[in-house]
Coordinates of C-alpha atoms (C1' of nucleotides) in Angstrom, one line a residue:
Chain A
M1 CA -35.5 11.1 -2.6
Q2 CA -32.1 12.7 -3.1
E3 CA -30.4 13.1 0.3
E4 CA -27.8 15.7 1.1
R5 CA -24.3 14.7 -0.2
L6 CA -21.9 13.6 2.5
P7 CA -19.0 15.8 3.6
L8 CA -15.8 14.8 1.8
G9 CA -14.2 13.5 5.0
V10 CA -17.1 11.3 5.9
A11 CA -17.3 9.7 2.5
A12 CA -13.6 9.1 2.5
R13 CA -13.7 7.4 5.9
L14 CA -16.8 5.3 5.1
S15 CA -15.1 4.0 2.0
R16 CA -12.0 3.1 4.0
Y17 CA -14.2 1.3 6.6
L18 CA -15.9 -0.6 3.8
Q19 CA -12.6 -1.8 2.4
I20 CA -11.4 -3.0 5.8
L21 CA -14.7 -4.7 6.5
T22 CA -14.6 -6.5 3.2
Q23 CA -11.2 -7.9 4.1
T24 CA -12.3 -8.7 7.7
K25 CA -15.2 -10.7 6.4
K26 CA -12.8 -12.7 4.2
S27 CA -10.8 -13.6 7.3
G28 CA -14.0 -15.1 8.9
K29 CA -14.5 -12.6 11.7
R30 CA -18.2 -11.9 12.3
T31 CA -17.9 -8.8 14.5
I32 CA -15.4 -5.9 14.7
S33 CA -15.0 -3.2 17.4
S34 CA -14.4 0.5 16.7
Q35 CA -11.0 -0.1 18.3
T36 CA -9.9 -2.8 15.8
L37 CA -11.3 -0.7 12.9
S38 CA -9.2 2.2 14.2
E39 CA -6.0 0.1 14.1
Y40 CA -6.5 -0.7 10.5
S41 CA -7.8 2.7 9.3
S42 CA -5.8 5.1 11.5
V43 CA -9.0 6.8 12.3
N44 CA -9.7 7.6 16.0
P45 CA -12.2 5.0 17.4
T46 CA -14.5 7.8 18.7
Q47 CA -14.6 9.3 15.3
I48 CA -15.6 5.9 13.8
R49 CA -18.5 5.5 16.3
R50 CA -19.5 9.0 15.6
D51 CA -19.5 8.5 11.8
L52 CA -21.6 5.4 12.1
S53 CA -24.0 6.5 14.7
A54 CA -24.9 9.5 12.5
F55 CA -26.8 7.0 10.3
G56 CA -28.3 4.7 13.0
K57 CA -27.4 2.5 15.9
F58 CA -25.5 -0.2 14.0
G59 CA -23.5 -1.7 16.9
K60 CA -24.1 -3.8 20.0
R61 CA -22.6 -2.4 23.2
G62 CA -20.1 -4.8 24.7
V63 CA -19.8 -6.7 21.4
G64 CA -19.0 -4.4 18.5
Y65 CA -20.4 -4.2 14.9
N66 CA -21.6 -7.1 12.9
V67 CA -19.4 -7.1 9.9
D68 CA -21.9 -8.3 7.3
Y69 CA -24.6 -5.9 8.5
L70 CA -22.2 -3.0 8.6
I71 CA -21.0 -3.7 5.0
G72 CA -24.6 -3.6 3.9
R73 CA -25.4 -0.3 5.6
I74 CA -22.3 1.5 4.4
K75 CA -22.9 0.4 0.9
E76 CA -26.4 1.8 1.2
I77 CA -25.1 5.1 2.5
L78 CA -22.5 5.4 -0.3
H79 CA -24.9 4.1 -2.9
T80 CA -22.3 1.7 -4.1
S81 CA -24.2 -1.6 -3.9
G82 CA -24.1 -2.1 -7.7
Q83 CA -21.6 -3.5 -10.1
H84 CA -19.5 -1.1 -12.0
N85 CA -17.4 -1.5 -15.2
L86 CA -13.9 -0.4 -15.5
A87 CA -11.4 -0.1 -18.4
L88 CA -7.7 -0.9 -17.8
M89 CA -5.1 0.9 -20.0
G90 CA -1.8 -1.0 -20.3
S91 CA -1.0 -4.7 -20.3
G92 CA 2.5 -4.4 -19.0
N93 CA 3.6 -5.9 -15.7
L94 CA 1.4 -3.4 -13.7
G95 CA -1.6 -3.9 -16.0
V96 CA -1.4 -7.7 -15.7
A97 CA -0.9 -7.5 -11.9
I98 CA -4.1 -5.4 -11.6
A99 CA -6.1 -7.5 -14.1
T100 CA -5.3 -10.8 -12.2
S101 CA -5.8 -9.5 -8.7
R102 CA -9.0 -9.4 -6.8
I103 CA -8.3 -5.9 -5.5
F104 CA -11.1 -4.3 -7.5
A105 CA -13.4 -7.3 -7.9
D106 CA -13.8 -7.6 -4.1
H107 CA -15.6 -4.2 -4.2
G108 CA -17.9 -4.8 -7.1
F109 CA -15.7 -3.4 -9.8
D110 CA -15.4 -5.5 -12.9
I111 CA -12.5 -5.0 -15.2
A112 CA -14.5 -5.1 -18.5
A113 CA -11.7 -4.3 -21.0
L114 CA -7.9 -4.2 -21.3
F115 CA -6.1 -2.0 -23.8
D116 CA -2.6 -1.7 -25.1
T117 CA -0.7 -0.1 -27.9
D118 CA 1.7 -3.0 -28.4
T119 CA 0.7 -4.9 -31.5
V120 CA 2.5 -8.0 -30.1
K121 CA 0.1 -8.1 -27.1
I122 CA -3.1 -7.2 -28.9
G123 CA -5.4 -10.2 -29.3
H124 CA -3.6 -12.2 -26.6
P125 CA -5.5 -13.3 -23.4
V126 CA -4.8 -11.9 -19.9
G127 CA -6.9 -13.8 -17.4
R128 CA -10.4 -13.8 -18.9
L129 CA -9.7 -10.7 -20.9
V130 CA -8.2 -10.2 -24.4
V131 CA -5.9 -7.2 -25.0
Q132 CA -7.6 -4.8 -27.4
P133 CA -6.1 -2.0 -29.5
L134 CA -6.7 1.7 -28.5
S135 CA -8.8 2.1 -31.6
E136 CA -11.6 0.2 -29.8
V137 CA -11.6 2.3 -26.7
A138 CA -14.5 4.6 -27.7
E139 CA -16.8 1.8 -28.8
T140 CA -16.1 -0.5 -25.9
V141 CA -16.5 2.2 -23.3
R142 CA -20.0 3.0 -24.8
Q143 CA -21.0 -0.6 -25.2
K144 CA -20.0 -1.8 -21.8
N145 CA -21.1 1.4 -20.0
I146 CA -17.6 2.0 -18.5
I147 CA -17.3 5.1 -16.2
V148 CA -13.9 4.4 -14.6
G149 CA -10.6 4.1 -16.4
V150 CA -7.4 2.9 -14.8
L151 CA -4.0 4.0 -16.1
A152 CA -1.3 1.3 -15.9
V153 CA 0.8 2.8 -18.6
P154 CA 4.3 4.4 -18.7
P155 CA 4.3 8.0 -17.4
A156 CA 4.9 9.4 -21.0
A157 CA 1.7 7.7 -22.2
A158 CA -0.5 8.6 -19.3
Q159 CA -2.0 11.9 -20.6
A160 CA -2.8 10.5 -24.0
A161 CA -4.5 7.4 -22.5
A162 CA -6.5 9.6 -20.1
N163 CA -7.6 11.9 -23.0
L164 CA -8.8 8.9 -25.0
L165 CA -10.8 7.6 -22.1
I166 CA -12.3 11.0 -21.3
N167 CA -13.3 11.7 -24.9
S168 CA -15.0 8.3 -24.9
G169 CA -17.1 9.2 -21.8
V170 CA -15.1 8.0 -18.8
R171 CA -15.6 10.3 -15.8
I172 CA -13.3 8.9 -13.2
I173 CA -9.6 8.3 -14.0
F174 CA -7.4 6.3 -11.7
N175 CA -3.8 7.1 -12.4
Y176 CA -1.2 4.5 -11.2
S177 CA 1.6 6.2 -13.1
E178 CA 3.7 8.9 -11.4
A179 CA 2.9 11.4 -14.2
L180 CA 0.6 14.4 -13.5
V181 CA -2.5 14.1 -15.6
D182 CA -4.8 17.0 -16.5
A183 CA -8.5 16.7 -17.0
P184 CA -11.4 19.0 -17.9
P185 CA -14.0 19.9 -15.2
G186 CA -16.4 17.1 -14.4
V187 CA -13.7 14.5 -14.7
A188 CA -12.2 13.2 -11.4
I189 CA -8.5 12.3 -11.6
H190 CA -7.2 10.2 -8.7
S191 CA -3.5 9.6 -8.7
M192 CA -1.8 6.9 -6.6
S193 CA 1.2 8.4 -4.9
P194 CA 3.1 5.7 -3.1
A195 CA 6.3 7.7 -2.9
G196 CA 4.4 10.7 -1.5
E197 CA 2.9 8.5 1.2
L198 CA 6.3 7.0 1.9
L199 CA 7.8 10.4 2.4
Y200 CA 5.1 11.0 5.0
A201 CA 5.7 7.8 6.8
L202 CA 9.4 8.4 6.8
Y203 CA 9.0 11.9 8.3
F204 CA 7.4 10.3 11.4
Y205 CA 10.1 7.7 11.5
L206 CA 12.9 10.3 11.3
T207 CA 11.5 12.6 14.0
Chain B
M1 CA 18.1 21.2 17.4
Q2 CA 15.0 19.0 17.4
E3 CA 12.0 21.0 16.3
E4 CA 8.5 20.3 17.1
R5 CA 7.0 17.5 15.1
L6 CA 4.6 18.7 12.4
P7 CA 0.8 18.0 12.7
L8 CA -0.2 14.9 10.7
G9 CA -2.2 16.9 8.2
V10 CA 0.6 19.3 7.5
A11 CA 3.2 16.6 7.0
A12 CA 0.8 14.7 4.7
R13 CA 0.1 17.8 2.5
L14 CA 3.8 18.8 2.3
S15 CA 4.6 15.2 1.2
R16 CA 2.0 15.5 -1.5
Y17 CA 3.2 18.9 -2.7
L18 CA 6.8 17.5 -2.9
Q19 CA 5.6 14.6 -5.1
I20 CA 3.7 17.0 -7.4
L21 CA 6.7 19.4 -7.5
T22 CA 9.0 16.6 -8.5
Q23 CA 6.8 15.7 -11.4
T24 CA 6.4 19.4 -12.4
K25 CA 10.1 19.8 -12.4
K26 CA 10.4 16.9 -14.9
S27 CA 8.0 18.6 -17.2
G28 CA 10.3 21.6 -17.4
K29 CA 8.2 24.2 -15.6
R30 CA 10.2 26.5 -13.5
T31 CA 7.5 28.1 -11.3
I32 CA 4.1 26.9 -10.1
S33 CA 1.2 28.9 -8.5
S34 CA -0.8 27.8 -5.5
Q35 CA -3.8 27.5 -7.9
T36 CA -2.0 24.9 -10.1
L37 CA -0.7 23.0 -7.1
S38 CA -4.3 23.0 -5.8
E39 CA -5.6 21.4 -9.0
Y40 CA -3.1 18.5 -8.7
S41 CA -3.4 18.0 -5.0
S42 CA -7.0 18.7 -4.3
V43 CA -5.9 21.0 -1.5
N44 CA -7.4 24.5 -1.3
P45 CA -5.0 27.1 -2.7
T46 CA -5.3 29.3 0.4
Q47 CA -4.4 26.2 2.5
I48 CA -1.3 25.6 0.4
R49 CA -0.2 29.2 0.8
R50 CA -0.8 29.0 4.5
D51 CA 1.1 25.7 4.8
L52 CA 4.1 27.2 3.0
S53 CA 4.1 30.6 4.6
A54 CA 4.3 29.0 8.0
F55 CA 7.9 28.2 7.2
G56 CA 8.9 31.4 5.4
K57 CA 8.1 33.5 2.4
F58 CA 8.9 31.1 -0.4
G59 CA 6.8 32.6 -3.2
K60 CA 6.9 35.7 -5.4
R61 CA 3.7 37.7 -5.7
G62 CA 2.4 37.8 -9.2
V63 CA 4.6 34.9 -10.2
G64 CA 4.2 31.9 -7.9
Y65 CA 6.8 29.5 -6.3
N66 CA 10.1 28.5 -7.9
V67 CA 9.8 24.8 -8.3
D68 CA 13.4 23.9 -7.5
Y69 CA 13.6 26.2 -4.5
L70 CA 10.4 24.9 -3.1
I71 CA 11.4 21.2 -3.5
G72 CA 14.6 22.1 -1.5
R73 CA 12.7 23.8 1.3
I74 CA 10.1 21.1 1.7
K75 CA 12.8 18.4 1.8
E76 CA 14.4 20.4 4.6
I77 CA 11.2 20.7 6.5
L78 CA 10.4 17.0 6.2
H79 CA 14.1 16.0 6.8
T80 CA 13.9 13.8 3.8
S81 CA 16.9 15.0 1.8
G82 CA 18.8 11.8 2.1
Q83 CA 18.8 8.5 0.3
H84 CA 16.8 5.6 1.8
N85 CA 17.0 1.9 1.1
L86 CA 14.0 -0.2 0.6
A87 CA 13.3 -4.0 0.3
L88 CA 10.8 -5.3 -2.2
M89 CA 9.0 -8.5 -1.4
G90 CA 7.6 -10.4 -4.4
S91 CA 8.9 -10.6 -7.9
G92 CA 5.6 -11.3 -9.6
N93 CA 4.1 -8.8 -12.1
L94 CA 3.5 -6.2 -9.4
G95 CA 7.0 -6.6 -7.9
V96 CA 8.6 -6.3 -11.3
A97 CA 6.5 -3.3 -12.2
I98 CA 7.6 -1.5 -9.0
A99 CA 11.2 -2.6 -9.5
T100 CA 11.4 -1.2 -13.0
S101 CA 9.5 2.1 -12.4
R102 CA 11.0 5.4 -11.3
I103 CA 8.1 5.9 -8.9
F104 CA 10.3 5.5 -5.8
A105 CA 13.6 6.4 -7.3
D106 CA 12.4 9.9 -8.1
H107 CA 12.0 10.6 -4.4
G108 CA 15.3 9.3 -3.2
F109 CA 14.2 5.7 -2.4
D110 CA 16.5 3.1 -3.6
I111 CA 15.2 -0.5 -4.1
A112 CA 18.1 -2.2 -2.5
A113 CA 16.9 -5.8 -2.6
L114 CA 14.2 -8.0 -4.1
F115 CA 12.9 -11.2 -2.5
D116 CA 10.7 -14.1 -3.6
T117 CA 9.8 -17.6 -2.5
D118 CA 9.8 -19.0 -6.0
T119 CA 12.9 -21.1 -6.5
V120 CA 12.6 -20.7 -10.3
K121 CA 12.9 -16.9 -9.9
I122 CA 15.7 -16.8 -7.3
G123 CA 19.0 -15.9 -8.8
H124 CA 17.6 -14.3 -11.9
P125 CA 18.0 -10.6 -12.7
V126 CA 15.2 -8.0 -12.6
G127 CA 16.5 -4.7 -13.7
R128 CA 19.8 -4.2 -11.8
L129 CA 18.6 -6.5 -9.0
V130 CA 18.9 -10.2 -8.5
V131 CA 16.0 -12.1 -6.9
Q132 CA 17.1 -13.3 -3.4
P133 CA 15.5 -16.1 -1.3
L134 CA 13.7 -15.2 1.9
S135 CA 16.4 -16.8 4.0
E136 CA 18.6 -13.8 3.1
V137 CA 16.1 -11.1 4.3
A138 CA 17.5 -10.6 7.8
E139 CA 21.1 -10.3 6.7
T140 CA 20.4 -8.0 3.8
V141 CA 18.2 -5.7 5.8
R142 CA 21.0 -5.3 8.3
Q143 CA 23.8 -5.0 5.8
K144 CA 22.0 -2.4 3.6
N145 CA 20.4 -0.5 6.4
I146 CA 16.9 -1.0 5.0
I147 CA 14.1 0.6 7.0
V148 CA 11.2 0.4 4.5
G149 CA 9.7 -2.8 3.2
V150 CA 7.3 -3.0 0.3
L151 CA 4.8 -5.9 0.0
A152 CA 4.1 -6.9 -3.6
V153 CA 3.0 -10.5 -2.7
P154 CA -0.3 -12.3 -2.9
P155 CA -2.7 -11.5 -0.1
A156 CA -2.2 -14.9 1.6
A157 CA 1.6 -14.3 1.9
A158 CA 1.4 -10.6 3.1
Q159 CA 1.4 -11.2 6.8
A160 CA 4.3 -13.6 6.8
A161 CA 6.3 -11.3 4.5
A162 CA 5.6 -8.4 6.9
N163 CA 6.6 -10.4 9.9
L164 CA 9.9 -11.4 8.3
L165 CA 10.7 -7.8 7.5
I166 CA 9.7 -6.5 11.0
N167 CA 11.8 -9.2 12.7
S168 CA 14.7 -8.1 10.7
G169 CA 14.4 -4.5 11.8
V170 CA 12.2 -2.9 9.2
R171 CA 10.0 -0.1 10.7
I172 CA 7.8 1.0 7.8
I173 CA 5.8 -1.5 5.8
F174 CA 4.1 -0.5 2.5
N175 CA 1.4 -3.0 1.7
Y176 CA 0.3 -3.2 -2.0
S177 CA -1.8 -6.2 -1.3
E178 CA -5.5 -6.0 -0.3
A179 CA -4.8 -8.1 2.8
L180 CA -5.0 -6.5 6.2
V181 CA -1.6 -6.7 7.9
D182 CA -1.0 -6.5 11.7
A183 CA 2.1 -5.1 13.2
P184 CA 3.5 -4.4 16.7
P185 CA 3.7 -0.9 18.1
G186 CA 6.5 1.1 16.6
V187 CA 6.0 -0.3 13.2
A188 CA 4.0 1.8 10.7
I189 CA 1.9 -0.1 8.2
H190 CA 0.7 1.8 5.2
S191 CA -1.8 0.0 3.0
M192 CA -2.6 1.0 -0.6
S193 CA -6.3 0.9 -1.0
P194 CA -7.2 1.6 -4.6
A195 CA -10.6 0.0 -4.4
G196 CA -11.4 2.1 -1.3
E197 CA -10.4 5.3 -3.1
L198 CA -12.4 4.3 -6.1
L199 CA -15.5 3.8 -4.0
Y200 CA -15.0 7.3 -2.7
A201 CA -14.6 8.8 -6.2
L202 CA -17.7 6.8 -7.3
Y203 CA -19.8 8.2 -4.5
F204 CA -19.3 11.7 -5.8
Y205 CA -20.0 10.6 -9.3
L206 CA -23.2 8.9 -8.3
T207 CA -24.6 11.8 -6.2
Chain C
dT1 C1' 1.0 50.8 -15.2
dA2 C1' -1.9 46.6 -15.1
dG3 C1' -2.5 41.9 -14.1
dA4 C1' -1.4 38.2 -11.3
dT5 C1' -0.5 35.9 -7.2
dT6 C1' 1.3 35.8 -2.6
dG7 C1' 0.9 36.3 2.5
dT8 C1' -2.4 37.0 6.0
dT9 C1' -6.6 37.8 8.6
dA10 C1' -11.0 36.5 10.3
dA11 C1' -15.0 33.7 10.5
dT12 C1' -16.9 29.1 10.0
dC13 C1' -16.9 24.4 9.8
dG14 C1' -15.4 19.7 10.6
dA15 C1' -12.1 16.5 13.1
dT16 C1' -10.1 15.1 17.3
dT17 C1' -10.1 13.7 21.8
dA18 C1' -11.5 12.5 26.6
dA19 C1' -14.9 11.1 29.3
dC20 C1' -18.7 8.4 30.7
dA21 C1' -23.4 6.7 31.1
dA22 C1' -26.0 3.2 28.8
dT23 C1' -26.3 -1.5 27.8
dC24 C1' -25.1 -5.8 25.6
Chain D
dT1 C1' -22.8 -10.0 37.8
dA2 C1' -18.6 -8.2 35.5
dG3 C1' -16.3 -6.8 31.5
dA4 C1' -16.5 -4.7 27.2
dT5 C1' -17.9 -1.5 23.9
dT6 C1' -21.3 1.5 22.0
dG7 C1' -23.6 6.1 21.6
dT8 C1' -23.1 10.8 22.9
dT9 C1' -21.6 15.0 24.9
dA10 C1' -18.5 18.8 25.4
dA11 C1' -14.3 21.1 24.7
dT12 C1' -10.3 21.9 21.8
dC13 C1' -7.9 21.9 17.7
dG14 C1' -7.0 22.1 12.9
dA15 C1' -9.0 22.8 8.1
dT16 C1' -11.6 25.5 5.0
dT17 C1' -13.0 29.4 2.8
dA18 C1' -13.6 34.3 1.4
dA19 C1' -11.5 38.4 1.1
dC20 C1' -8.0 41.7 0.2
dA21 C1' -3.9 44.5 0.9
dA22 C1' 0.8 44.0 -0.5
dT23 C1' 3.9 43.5 -4.2
dC24 C1' 6.1 41.2 -8.0

DNA sequence: TAGATTGTTAATCGATTAACAATC
DNA sequence: TAGATTGTTAATCGATTAACAATC
């Protein structure tokens, strides 16, 4: 039953298409062309048609792709139809912004717990969550079957927060801080790098 | 004097190396090997040595690359040695988090202005900035020579905020919201997509 | 000297692009 | 029918990887 794992590039692009399709659906559009998908994803339209046609004939010539149908098929391909629980570290401005946005919820990620070191914040509500102390990380991660941790802490606290999550069983760390974070093999660290991406955009503006 | 523009991939990777090197420097390390750079960037070490050696012999065999020296050389290659001004739209939790972090400042980006629609917030200080009304966007963008705009607004407000910036002369838009944003040719939109990247990480965890 | 790591080659693989017949 | 857009081919280009001599 286990199919071959997708090449990195294909999986990355399909994830990106899925995110765009989810937003397109919200806007009420029923179909989308490879051309439009290309404008939002910066992937060549031929490449998009190629990526999709490798799994079946999902589109209608002259019309485009049905948004709902395509979302379903890509979720199948990526095995990400389910609901997944996530722990958020840090209830400062960034943590609260993440906790109160739909950015993860739209894709089936449920923020199941929110942690902070600040005793003033602990016990207080943020959205439908209550801020918990770090001493409860291990137990909560186990209880709620959390496999993803999101770091919304100051750079100096990032490594310690990551270690705590990893030791509790988290296998994917999402790092919003600018700090570099180390992890043992088997744990994926994904660091947001807005400044890096901005440098890249700026290069093409300046040349 | 105008050299050939770098291939997209090379510019993207060099930007990423620069971001990692900047953080490495902060940690006090003086040199870094292609192996270590690979662990933080997820780029193959041979590819890194190849990227760098295309511009000169920057490393020392048996030692690695001098961090300071390499930062200088990559900045030269990317023409991003200067200081650049940036406008931040939105002074909610996300906007304040961005305004008070060093994530952009570390790379020579100065947040030169902060805008919001909320009359309660206008006029109040956030860090060393004062929240300005949207009516001042055009004038401020011109006065401070702002070429980059950062959207930290609710999804429903993203397109309007982008339009305002673009009409004022901004050429690079950084979209932190999950909304899709359209722009005319000549304007680069860069959308953060944490959920998309998380789907990607999850795929490799699940398979 | 011994160990480590760069710089570079060569071979393979995946991405990009143009083009266009098929067909909705 | 006419216009639009997919599915697919073929050719080119860039990325990836292993391997290793050079050299710090």
